PDB file of C-alpha atoms and ligand atoms in Angstrom:
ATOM      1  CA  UNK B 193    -105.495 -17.174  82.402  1.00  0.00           C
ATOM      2  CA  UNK B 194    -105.430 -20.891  81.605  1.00  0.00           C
ATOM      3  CA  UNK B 195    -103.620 -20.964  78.072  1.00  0.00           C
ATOM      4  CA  UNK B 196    -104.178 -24.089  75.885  1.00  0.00           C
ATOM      5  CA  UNK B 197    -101.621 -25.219  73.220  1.00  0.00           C
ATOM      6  CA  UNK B 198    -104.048 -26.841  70.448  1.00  0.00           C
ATOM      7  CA  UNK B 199    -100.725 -27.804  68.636  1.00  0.00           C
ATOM      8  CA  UNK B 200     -99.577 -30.526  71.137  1.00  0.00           C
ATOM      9  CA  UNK B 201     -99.305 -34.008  69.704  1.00  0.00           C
ATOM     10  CA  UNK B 202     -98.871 -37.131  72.041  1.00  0.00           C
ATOM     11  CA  UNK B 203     -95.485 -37.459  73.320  1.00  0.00           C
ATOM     12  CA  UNK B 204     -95.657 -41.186  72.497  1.00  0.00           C
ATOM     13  CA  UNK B 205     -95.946 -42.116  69.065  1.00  0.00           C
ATOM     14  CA  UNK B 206     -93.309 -40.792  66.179  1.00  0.00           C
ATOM     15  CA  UNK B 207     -95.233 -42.893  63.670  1.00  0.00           C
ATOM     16  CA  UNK B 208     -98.177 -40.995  63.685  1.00  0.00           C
ATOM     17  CA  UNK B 209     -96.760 -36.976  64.492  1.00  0.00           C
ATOM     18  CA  UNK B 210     -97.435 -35.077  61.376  1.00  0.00           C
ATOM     19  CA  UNK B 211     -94.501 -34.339  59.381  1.00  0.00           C
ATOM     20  CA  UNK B 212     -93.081 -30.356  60.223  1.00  0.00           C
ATOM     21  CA  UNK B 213     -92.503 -28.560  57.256  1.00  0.00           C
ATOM     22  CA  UNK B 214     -90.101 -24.890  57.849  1.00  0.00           C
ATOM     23  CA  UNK B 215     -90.893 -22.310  54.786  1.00  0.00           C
ATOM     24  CA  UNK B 216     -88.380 -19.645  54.393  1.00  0.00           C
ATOM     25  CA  UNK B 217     -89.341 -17.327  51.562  1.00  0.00           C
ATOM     26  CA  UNK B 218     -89.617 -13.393  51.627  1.00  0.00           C
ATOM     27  CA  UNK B 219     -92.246 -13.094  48.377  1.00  0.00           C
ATOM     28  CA  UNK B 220     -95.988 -13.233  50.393  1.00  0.00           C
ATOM     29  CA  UNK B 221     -97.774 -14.437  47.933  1.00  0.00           C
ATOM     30  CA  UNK B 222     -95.254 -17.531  47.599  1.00  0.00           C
ATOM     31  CA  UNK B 223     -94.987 -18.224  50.910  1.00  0.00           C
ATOM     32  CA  UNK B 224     -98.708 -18.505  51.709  1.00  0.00           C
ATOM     33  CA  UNK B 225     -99.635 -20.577  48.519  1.00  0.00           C
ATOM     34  CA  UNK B 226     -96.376 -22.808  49.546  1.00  0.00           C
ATOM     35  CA  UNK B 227     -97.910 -22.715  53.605  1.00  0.00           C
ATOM     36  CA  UNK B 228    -101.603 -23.409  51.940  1.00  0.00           C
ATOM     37  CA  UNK B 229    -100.249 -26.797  49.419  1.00  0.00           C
ATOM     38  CA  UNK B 230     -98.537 -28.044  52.333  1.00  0.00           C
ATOM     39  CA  UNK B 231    -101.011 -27.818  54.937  1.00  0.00           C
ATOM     40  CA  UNK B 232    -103.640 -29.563  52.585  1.00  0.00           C
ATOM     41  CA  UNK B 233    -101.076 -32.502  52.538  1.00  0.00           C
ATOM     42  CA  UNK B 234    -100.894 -32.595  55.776  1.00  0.00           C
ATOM     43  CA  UNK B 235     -97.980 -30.971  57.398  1.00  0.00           C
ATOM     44  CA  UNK B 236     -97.685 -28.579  60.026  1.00  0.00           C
ATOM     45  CA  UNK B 237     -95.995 -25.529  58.749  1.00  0.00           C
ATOM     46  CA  UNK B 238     -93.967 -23.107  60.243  1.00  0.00           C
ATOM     47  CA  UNK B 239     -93.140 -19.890  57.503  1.00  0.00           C
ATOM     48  CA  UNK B 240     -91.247 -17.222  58.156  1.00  0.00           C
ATOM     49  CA  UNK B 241     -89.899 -14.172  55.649  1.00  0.00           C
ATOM     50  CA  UNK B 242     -85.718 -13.721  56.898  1.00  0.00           C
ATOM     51  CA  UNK B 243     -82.816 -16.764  56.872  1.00  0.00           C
ATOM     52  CA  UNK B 244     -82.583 -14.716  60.324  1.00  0.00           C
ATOM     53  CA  UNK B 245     -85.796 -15.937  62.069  1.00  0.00           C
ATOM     54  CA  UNK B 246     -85.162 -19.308  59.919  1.00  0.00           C
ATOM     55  CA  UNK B 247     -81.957 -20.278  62.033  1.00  0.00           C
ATOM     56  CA  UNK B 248     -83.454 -18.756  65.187  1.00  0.00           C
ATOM     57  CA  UNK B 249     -86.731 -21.185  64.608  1.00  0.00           C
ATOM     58  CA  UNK B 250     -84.214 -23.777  63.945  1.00  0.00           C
ATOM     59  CA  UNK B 251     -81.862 -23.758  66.779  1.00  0.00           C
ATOM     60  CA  UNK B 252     -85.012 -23.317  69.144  1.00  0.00           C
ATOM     61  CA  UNK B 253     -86.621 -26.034  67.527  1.00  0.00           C
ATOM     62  CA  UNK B 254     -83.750 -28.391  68.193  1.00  0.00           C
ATOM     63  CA  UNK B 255     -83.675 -28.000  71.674  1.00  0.00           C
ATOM     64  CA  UNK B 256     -86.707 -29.355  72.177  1.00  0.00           C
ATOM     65  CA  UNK B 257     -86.448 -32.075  69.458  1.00  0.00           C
ATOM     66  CA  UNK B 258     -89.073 -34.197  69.915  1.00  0.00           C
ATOM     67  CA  UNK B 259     -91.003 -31.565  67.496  1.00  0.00           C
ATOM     68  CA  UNK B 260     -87.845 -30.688  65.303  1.00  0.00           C
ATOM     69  CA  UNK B 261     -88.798 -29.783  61.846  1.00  0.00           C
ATOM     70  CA  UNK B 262     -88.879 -32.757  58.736  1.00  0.00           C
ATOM     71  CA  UNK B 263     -88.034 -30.747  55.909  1.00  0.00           C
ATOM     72  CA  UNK B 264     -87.038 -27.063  54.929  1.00  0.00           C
ATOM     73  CA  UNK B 265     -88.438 -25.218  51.864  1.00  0.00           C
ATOM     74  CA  UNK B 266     -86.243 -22.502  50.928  1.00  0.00           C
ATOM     75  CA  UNK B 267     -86.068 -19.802  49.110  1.00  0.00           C
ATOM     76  CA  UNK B 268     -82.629 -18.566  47.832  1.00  0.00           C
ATOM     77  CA  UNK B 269     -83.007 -14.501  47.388  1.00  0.00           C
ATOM     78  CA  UNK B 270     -83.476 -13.399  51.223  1.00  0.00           C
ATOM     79  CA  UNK B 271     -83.340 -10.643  53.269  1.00  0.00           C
ATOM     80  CA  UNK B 272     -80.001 -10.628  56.020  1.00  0.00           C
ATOM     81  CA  UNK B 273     -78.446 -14.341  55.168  1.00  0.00           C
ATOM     82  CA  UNK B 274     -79.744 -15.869  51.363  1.00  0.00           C
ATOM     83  CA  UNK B 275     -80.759 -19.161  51.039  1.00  0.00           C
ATOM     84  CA  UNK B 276     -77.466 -20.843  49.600  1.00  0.00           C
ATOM     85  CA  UNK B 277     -75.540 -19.163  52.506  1.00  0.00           C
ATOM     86  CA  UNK B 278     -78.429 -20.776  54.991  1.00  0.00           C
ATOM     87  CA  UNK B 279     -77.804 -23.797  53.816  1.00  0.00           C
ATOM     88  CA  UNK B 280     -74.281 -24.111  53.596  1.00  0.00           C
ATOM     89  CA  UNK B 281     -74.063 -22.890  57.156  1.00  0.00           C
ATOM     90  CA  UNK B 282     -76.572 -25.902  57.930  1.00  0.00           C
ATOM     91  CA  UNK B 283     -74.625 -28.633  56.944  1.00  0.00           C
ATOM     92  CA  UNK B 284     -71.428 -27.409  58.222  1.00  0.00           C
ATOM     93  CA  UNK B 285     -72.764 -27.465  61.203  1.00  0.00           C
ATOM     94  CA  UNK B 286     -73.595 -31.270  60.748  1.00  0.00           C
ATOM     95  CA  UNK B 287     -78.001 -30.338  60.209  1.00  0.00           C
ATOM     96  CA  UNK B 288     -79.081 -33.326  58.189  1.00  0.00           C
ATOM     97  CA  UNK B 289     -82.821 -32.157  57.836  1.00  0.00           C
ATOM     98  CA  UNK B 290     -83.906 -32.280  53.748  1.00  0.00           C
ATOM     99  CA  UNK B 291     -83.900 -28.630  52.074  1.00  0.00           C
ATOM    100  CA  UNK B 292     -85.276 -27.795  49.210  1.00  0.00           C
ATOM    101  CA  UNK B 293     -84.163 -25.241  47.654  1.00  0.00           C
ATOM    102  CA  UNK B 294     -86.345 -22.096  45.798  1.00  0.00           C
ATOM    103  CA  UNK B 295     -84.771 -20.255  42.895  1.00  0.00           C
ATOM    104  CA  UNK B 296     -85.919 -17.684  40.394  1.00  0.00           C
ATOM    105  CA  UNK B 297     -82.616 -18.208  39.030  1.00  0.00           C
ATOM    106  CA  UNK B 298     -82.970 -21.106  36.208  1.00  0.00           C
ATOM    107  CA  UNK B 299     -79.413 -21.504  34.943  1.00  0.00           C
ATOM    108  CA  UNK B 300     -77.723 -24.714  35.288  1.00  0.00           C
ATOM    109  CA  UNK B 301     -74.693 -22.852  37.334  1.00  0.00           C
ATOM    110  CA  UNK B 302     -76.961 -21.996  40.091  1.00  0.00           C
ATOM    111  CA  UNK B 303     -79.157 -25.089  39.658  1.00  0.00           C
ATOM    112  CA  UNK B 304     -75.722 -26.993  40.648  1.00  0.00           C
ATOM    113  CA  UNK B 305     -74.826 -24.085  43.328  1.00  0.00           C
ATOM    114  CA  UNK B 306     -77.829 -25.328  45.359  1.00  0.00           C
ATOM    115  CA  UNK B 307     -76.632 -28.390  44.920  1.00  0.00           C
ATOM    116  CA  UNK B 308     -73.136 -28.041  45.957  1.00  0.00           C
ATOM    117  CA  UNK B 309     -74.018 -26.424  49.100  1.00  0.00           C
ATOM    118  CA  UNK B 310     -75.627 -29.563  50.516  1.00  0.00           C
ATOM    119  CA  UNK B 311     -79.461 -28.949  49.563  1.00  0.00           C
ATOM    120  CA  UNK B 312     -81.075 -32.317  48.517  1.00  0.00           C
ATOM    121  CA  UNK B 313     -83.332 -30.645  45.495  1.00  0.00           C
ATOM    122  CA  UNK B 314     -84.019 -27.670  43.650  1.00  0.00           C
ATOM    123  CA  UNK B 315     -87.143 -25.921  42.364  1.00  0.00           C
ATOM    124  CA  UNK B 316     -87.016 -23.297  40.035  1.00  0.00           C
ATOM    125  CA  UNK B 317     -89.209 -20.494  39.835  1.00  0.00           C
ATOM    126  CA  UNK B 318     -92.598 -20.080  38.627  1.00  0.00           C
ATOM    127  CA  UNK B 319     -93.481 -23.971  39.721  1.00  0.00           C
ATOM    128  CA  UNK B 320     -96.939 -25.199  40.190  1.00  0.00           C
ATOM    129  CA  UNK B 321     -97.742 -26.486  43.459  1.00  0.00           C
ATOM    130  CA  UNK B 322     -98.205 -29.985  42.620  1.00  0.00           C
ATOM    131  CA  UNK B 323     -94.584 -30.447  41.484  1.00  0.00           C
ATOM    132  CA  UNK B 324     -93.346 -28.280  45.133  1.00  0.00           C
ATOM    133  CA  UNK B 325     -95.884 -30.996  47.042  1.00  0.00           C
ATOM    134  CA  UNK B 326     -94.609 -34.312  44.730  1.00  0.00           C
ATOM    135  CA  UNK B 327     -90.789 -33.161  45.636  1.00  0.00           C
ATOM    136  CA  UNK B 328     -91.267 -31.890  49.196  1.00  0.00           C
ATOM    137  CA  UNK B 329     -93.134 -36.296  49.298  1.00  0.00           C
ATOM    138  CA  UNK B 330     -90.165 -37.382  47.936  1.00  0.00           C
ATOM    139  CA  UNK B 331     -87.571 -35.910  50.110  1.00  0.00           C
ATOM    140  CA  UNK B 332     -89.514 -36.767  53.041  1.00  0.00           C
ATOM    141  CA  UNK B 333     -89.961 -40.432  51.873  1.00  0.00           C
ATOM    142  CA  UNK B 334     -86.069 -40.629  51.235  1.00  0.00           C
ATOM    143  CA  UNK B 335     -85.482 -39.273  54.541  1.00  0.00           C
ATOM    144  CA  UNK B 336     -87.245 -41.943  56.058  1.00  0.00           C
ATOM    145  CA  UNK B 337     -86.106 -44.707  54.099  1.00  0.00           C
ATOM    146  CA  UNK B 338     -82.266 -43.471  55.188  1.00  0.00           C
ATOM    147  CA  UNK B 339     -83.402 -44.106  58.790  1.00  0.00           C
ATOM    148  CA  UNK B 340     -84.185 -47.827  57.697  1.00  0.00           C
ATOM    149  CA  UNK B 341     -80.402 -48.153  57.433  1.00  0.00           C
ATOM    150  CA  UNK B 342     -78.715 -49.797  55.552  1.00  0.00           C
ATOM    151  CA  UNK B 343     -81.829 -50.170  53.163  1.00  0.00           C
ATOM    152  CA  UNK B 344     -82.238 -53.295  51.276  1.00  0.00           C
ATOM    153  CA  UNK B 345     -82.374 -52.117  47.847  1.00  0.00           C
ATOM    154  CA  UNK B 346     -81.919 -48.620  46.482  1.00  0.00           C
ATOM    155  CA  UNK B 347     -82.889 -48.239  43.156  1.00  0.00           C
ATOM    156  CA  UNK B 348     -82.399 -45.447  40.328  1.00  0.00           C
ATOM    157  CA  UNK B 349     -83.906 -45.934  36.569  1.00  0.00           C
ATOM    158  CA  UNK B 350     -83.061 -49.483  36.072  1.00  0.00           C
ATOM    159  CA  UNK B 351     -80.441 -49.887  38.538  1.00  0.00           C
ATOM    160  CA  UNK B 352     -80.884 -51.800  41.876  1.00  0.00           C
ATOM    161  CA  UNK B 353     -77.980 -51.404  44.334  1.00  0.00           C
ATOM    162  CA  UNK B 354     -78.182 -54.229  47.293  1.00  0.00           C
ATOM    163  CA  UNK B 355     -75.977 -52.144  50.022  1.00  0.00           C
ATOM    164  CA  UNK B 356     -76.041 -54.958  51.931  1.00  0.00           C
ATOM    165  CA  UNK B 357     -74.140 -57.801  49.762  1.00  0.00           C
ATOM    166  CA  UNK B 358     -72.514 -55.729  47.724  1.00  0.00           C
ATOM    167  CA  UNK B 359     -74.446 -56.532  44.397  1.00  0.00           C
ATOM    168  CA  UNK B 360     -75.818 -53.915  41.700  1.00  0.00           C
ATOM    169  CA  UNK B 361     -78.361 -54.977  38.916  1.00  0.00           C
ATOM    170  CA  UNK B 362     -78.595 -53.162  35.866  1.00  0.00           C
ATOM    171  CA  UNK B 363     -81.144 -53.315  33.312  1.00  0.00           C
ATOM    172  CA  UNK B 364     -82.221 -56.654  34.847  1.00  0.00           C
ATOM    173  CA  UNK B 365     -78.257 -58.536  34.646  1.00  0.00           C
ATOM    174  CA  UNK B 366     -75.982 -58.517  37.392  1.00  0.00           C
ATOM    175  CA  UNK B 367     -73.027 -56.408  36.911  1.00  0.00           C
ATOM    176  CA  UNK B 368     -69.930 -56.995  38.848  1.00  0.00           C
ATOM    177  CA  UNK B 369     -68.308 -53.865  40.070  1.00  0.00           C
ATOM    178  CA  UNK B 370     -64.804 -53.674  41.923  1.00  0.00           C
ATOM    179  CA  UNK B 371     -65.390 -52.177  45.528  1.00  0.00           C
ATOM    180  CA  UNK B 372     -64.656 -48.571  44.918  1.00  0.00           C
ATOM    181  CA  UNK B 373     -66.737 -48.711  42.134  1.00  0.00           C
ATOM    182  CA  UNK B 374     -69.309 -50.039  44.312  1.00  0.00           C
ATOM    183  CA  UNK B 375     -68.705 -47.462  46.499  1.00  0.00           C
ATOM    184  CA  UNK B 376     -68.939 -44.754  43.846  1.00  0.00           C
ATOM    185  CA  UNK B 377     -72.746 -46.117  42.966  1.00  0.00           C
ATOM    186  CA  UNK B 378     -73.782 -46.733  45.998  1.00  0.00           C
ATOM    187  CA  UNK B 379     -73.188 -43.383  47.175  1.00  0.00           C
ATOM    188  CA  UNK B 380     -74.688 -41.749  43.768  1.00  0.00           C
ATOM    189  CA  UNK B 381     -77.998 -43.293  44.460  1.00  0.00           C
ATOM    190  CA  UNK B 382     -78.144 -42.157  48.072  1.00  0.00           C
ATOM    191  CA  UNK B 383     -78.636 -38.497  46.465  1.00  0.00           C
ATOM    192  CA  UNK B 384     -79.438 -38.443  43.083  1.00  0.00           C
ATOM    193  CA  UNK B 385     -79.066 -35.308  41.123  1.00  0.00           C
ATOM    194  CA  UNK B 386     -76.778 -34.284  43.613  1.00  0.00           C
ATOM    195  CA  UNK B 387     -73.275 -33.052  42.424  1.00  0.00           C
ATOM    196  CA  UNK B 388     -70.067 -34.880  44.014  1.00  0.00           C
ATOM    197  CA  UNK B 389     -66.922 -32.653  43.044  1.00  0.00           C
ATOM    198  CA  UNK B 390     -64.152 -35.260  42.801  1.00  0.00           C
ATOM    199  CA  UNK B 391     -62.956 -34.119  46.161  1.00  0.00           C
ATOM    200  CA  UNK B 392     -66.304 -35.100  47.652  1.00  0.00           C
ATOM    201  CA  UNK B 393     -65.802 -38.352  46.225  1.00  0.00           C
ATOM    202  CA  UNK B 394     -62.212 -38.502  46.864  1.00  0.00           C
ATOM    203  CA  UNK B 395     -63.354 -37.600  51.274  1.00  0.00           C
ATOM    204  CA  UNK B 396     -66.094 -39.928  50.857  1.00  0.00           C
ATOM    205  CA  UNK B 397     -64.919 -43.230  49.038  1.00  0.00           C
ATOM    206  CA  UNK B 398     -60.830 -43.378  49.341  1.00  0.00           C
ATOM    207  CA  UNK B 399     -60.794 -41.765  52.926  1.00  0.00           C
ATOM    208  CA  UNK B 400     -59.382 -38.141  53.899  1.00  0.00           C
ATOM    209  CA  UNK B 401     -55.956 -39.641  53.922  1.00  0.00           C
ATOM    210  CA  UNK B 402     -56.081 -40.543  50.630  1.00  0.00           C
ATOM    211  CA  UNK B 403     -52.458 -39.450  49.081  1.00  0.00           C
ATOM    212  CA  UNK B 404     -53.140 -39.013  45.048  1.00  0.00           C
ATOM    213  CA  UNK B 405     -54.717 -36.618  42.988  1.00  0.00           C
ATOM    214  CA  UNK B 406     -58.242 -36.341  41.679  1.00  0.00           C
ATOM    215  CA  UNK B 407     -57.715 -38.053  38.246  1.00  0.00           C
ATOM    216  CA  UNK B 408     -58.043 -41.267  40.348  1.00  0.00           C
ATOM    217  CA  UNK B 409     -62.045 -40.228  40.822  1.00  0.00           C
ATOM    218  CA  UNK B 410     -62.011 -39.850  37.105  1.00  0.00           C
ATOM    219  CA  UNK B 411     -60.403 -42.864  36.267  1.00  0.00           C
ATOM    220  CA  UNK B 412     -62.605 -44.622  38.247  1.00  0.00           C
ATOM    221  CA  UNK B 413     -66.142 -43.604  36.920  1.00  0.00           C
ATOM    222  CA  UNK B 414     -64.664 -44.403  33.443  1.00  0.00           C
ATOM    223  CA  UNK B 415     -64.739 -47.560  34.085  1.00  0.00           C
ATOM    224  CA  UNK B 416     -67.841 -47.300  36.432  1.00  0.00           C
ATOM    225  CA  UNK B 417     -69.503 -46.244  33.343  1.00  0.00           C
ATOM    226  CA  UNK B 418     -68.249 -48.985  31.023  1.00  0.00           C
ATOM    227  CA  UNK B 419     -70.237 -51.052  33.253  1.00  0.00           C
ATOM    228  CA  UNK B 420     -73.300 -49.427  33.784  1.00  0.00           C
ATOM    229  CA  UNK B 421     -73.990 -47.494  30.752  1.00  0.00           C
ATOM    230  CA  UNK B 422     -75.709 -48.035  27.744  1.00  0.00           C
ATOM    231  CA  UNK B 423     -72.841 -45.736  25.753  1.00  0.00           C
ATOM    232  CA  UNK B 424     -70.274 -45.345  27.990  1.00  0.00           C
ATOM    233  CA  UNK B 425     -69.364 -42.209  25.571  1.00  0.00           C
ATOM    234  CA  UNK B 426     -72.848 -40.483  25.850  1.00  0.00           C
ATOM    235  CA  UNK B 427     -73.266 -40.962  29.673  1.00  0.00           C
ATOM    236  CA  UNK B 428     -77.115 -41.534  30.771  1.00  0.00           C
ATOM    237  CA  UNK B 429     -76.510 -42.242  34.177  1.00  0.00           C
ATOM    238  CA  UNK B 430     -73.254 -40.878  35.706  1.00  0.00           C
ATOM    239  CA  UNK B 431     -73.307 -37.482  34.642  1.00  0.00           C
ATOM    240  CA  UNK B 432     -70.714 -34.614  34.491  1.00  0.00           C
ATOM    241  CA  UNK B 433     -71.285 -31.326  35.430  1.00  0.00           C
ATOM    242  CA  UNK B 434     -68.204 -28.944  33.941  1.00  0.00           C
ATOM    243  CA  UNK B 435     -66.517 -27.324  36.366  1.00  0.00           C
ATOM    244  CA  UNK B 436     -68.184 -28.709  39.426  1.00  0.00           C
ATOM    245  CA  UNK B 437     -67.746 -33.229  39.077  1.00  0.00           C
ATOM    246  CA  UNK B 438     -70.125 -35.835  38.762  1.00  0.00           C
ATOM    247  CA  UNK B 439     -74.029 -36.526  39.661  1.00  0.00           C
ATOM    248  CA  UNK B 440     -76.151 -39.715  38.894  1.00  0.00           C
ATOM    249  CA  UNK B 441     -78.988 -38.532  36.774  1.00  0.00           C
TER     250      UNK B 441
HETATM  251 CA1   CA E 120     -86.948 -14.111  47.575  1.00  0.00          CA
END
C-alpha cells in the first residue's frame, strides 16, 4: 500500500533540480533516441506522442510549478494539434518556456515558420543527436542567463551589447548607435536567428501606439547596418528574410 515517488527532488534548492526536458514527437524511434540523448545529459524527460497530452502535461505541470518543465522538444507533424499550432498557442498564452522545434520539412519558408510562431530554434530532420543535445544546452543556458536580468554583456560574433549603459562594441571599436538603434540590437541578440517582422519590431521598439508605417523599421536598420556591418550592402549580421522581416544571424 505504501507508494514511493523515487522522482521527488528536495523542495529546497533550484540550483541543483535537474533540468525537465518535455518531448513531443509521434515517430517512436525519434522520440526514444531524443528521451535516451537527453537523459544521458542529465535531464529528466517527460515524452509523449500527441500536442494533446503535450498541453495537458503542460497545464498540469504548471500548477504545481515548482517541477514545471525547462525546455520543450517538438516535433512539428503531429497527431490532433501540429507542432507550429502548439506553439503558437503557447506563447499567446504568455508560456515563455524554450521550444525547439523538429521538422522534416528543410525549406527556408518553414525553417522561418517555426520561427515566426515564437519557437527559439529549429532542427531539421535527420539530425544527429549531438547537434539536438548542443542546441537543447544552449537554449537552456540562454534561458538562464535571461533570468540574470538585465545581463551584463550579450554578445553575438564580434558584437558585445552592454544593456546596461547603453554601449555596443563591434569588432573590438566602440560604435555609437542612436537609441532606437540600440534598441533594434539589443533586442536582435536576445534571440538570434529569430525573425522580427517589422511589426514585431515596430510593437517592440517604438511602442504599440506608434502612428507611422513600417518603412520606419526599414529605415532604421539601414542605418543600423551602416554601423555594424562590414558591407552594409551584403548584410552579415542583420539579415532579411523576404516576405517575413529581419533576424540577426
Ligand atoms: Ca511527426
Amino acid at each position: 500500500m505504501l507508494a514511493i515517488d523515487a522522482n521527488v527532488t528536495p523542495m529546497s534548492s533550484d540550483l541543483g533540480r535537474p533540468k525537465r526536458v518535455l518531448i513531443v514527437e509521434d515517430e517512436e524511434l525519434i522520440r526514444e533516441m531524443v528521451e535516451l540523448a537527453l537523459q544521458d545529459e542529465g535531464y529528466r524527460v517527460t515524452a509523449v506522442d500527441n500536442g494533446r497530452d503535450a498541453i495537458n502535461r503542460l497545464s498540469a505541470e504548471a500548477q504545481g510549478s515548482d517541477q514545471s518543465f525547462d525546455l520543450i522538444v517538438l516535433d512539428v507533424m503531429l497527431p490532433h494539434i501540429n507542432g507550429l499550432d502548439l506553439c503558437r498557442l503557447l506563447r499567446q498564452q504568455g508560456n515563455p518556456i524554450p521550444i525547439l522545434v523538429l521538422s522534416a520539412k528543410a525549406s527556408e519558408t518553414d525553417r522561418v515558420l517555426g520561427l515566426e510562431v515564437g519557437a527559439d530554434d529549429y532542427l531539421c530532420k535527420p539530425f544527429g543527436m549531438r547537434e539536438l543535445v548542443a542546441r537543447c544546452r544552449a537554449l537552456l543556458r540562454r534561458a538562464k542567463s535571461d533570468q540574470d536580468n538585465p545581463p551584463e554583456v550579450v554578445e553575438f560574433e564580434g558584437i558585445q551589447v552592454y544593456p546596461q549603459q547603453c554601449r555596443v562594441v563591434v569588432r573590438g571599436e566602440e560604435v555609437n548607435l542612436a537609441p532606437k538603434e540600440f534598441r533594434l540590437l539589443e533586442l536582435f541578440t536576445q534571440s538570434p536567428r529569430r525573425v522580427w517582422s517589422r511589426e514585431q519590431l515596430l510593437d517592440q521598439i517604438w511602442g504599440f501606439d506608434f502612428v507611422g508605417d513600417s518603412k520606419t523599421v526599414d529605415v532604421h536598420i539601414r542605418w543600423l547596418r551602416e554601423k555594424i556591418e562590414v558591407d552594409p550592402s551584403s548584410p552579415q549580421y542583420i539579415i532579411t528574410v523576404r516576405g517575413f522581416g529581419y533576424r540577426l544571424g
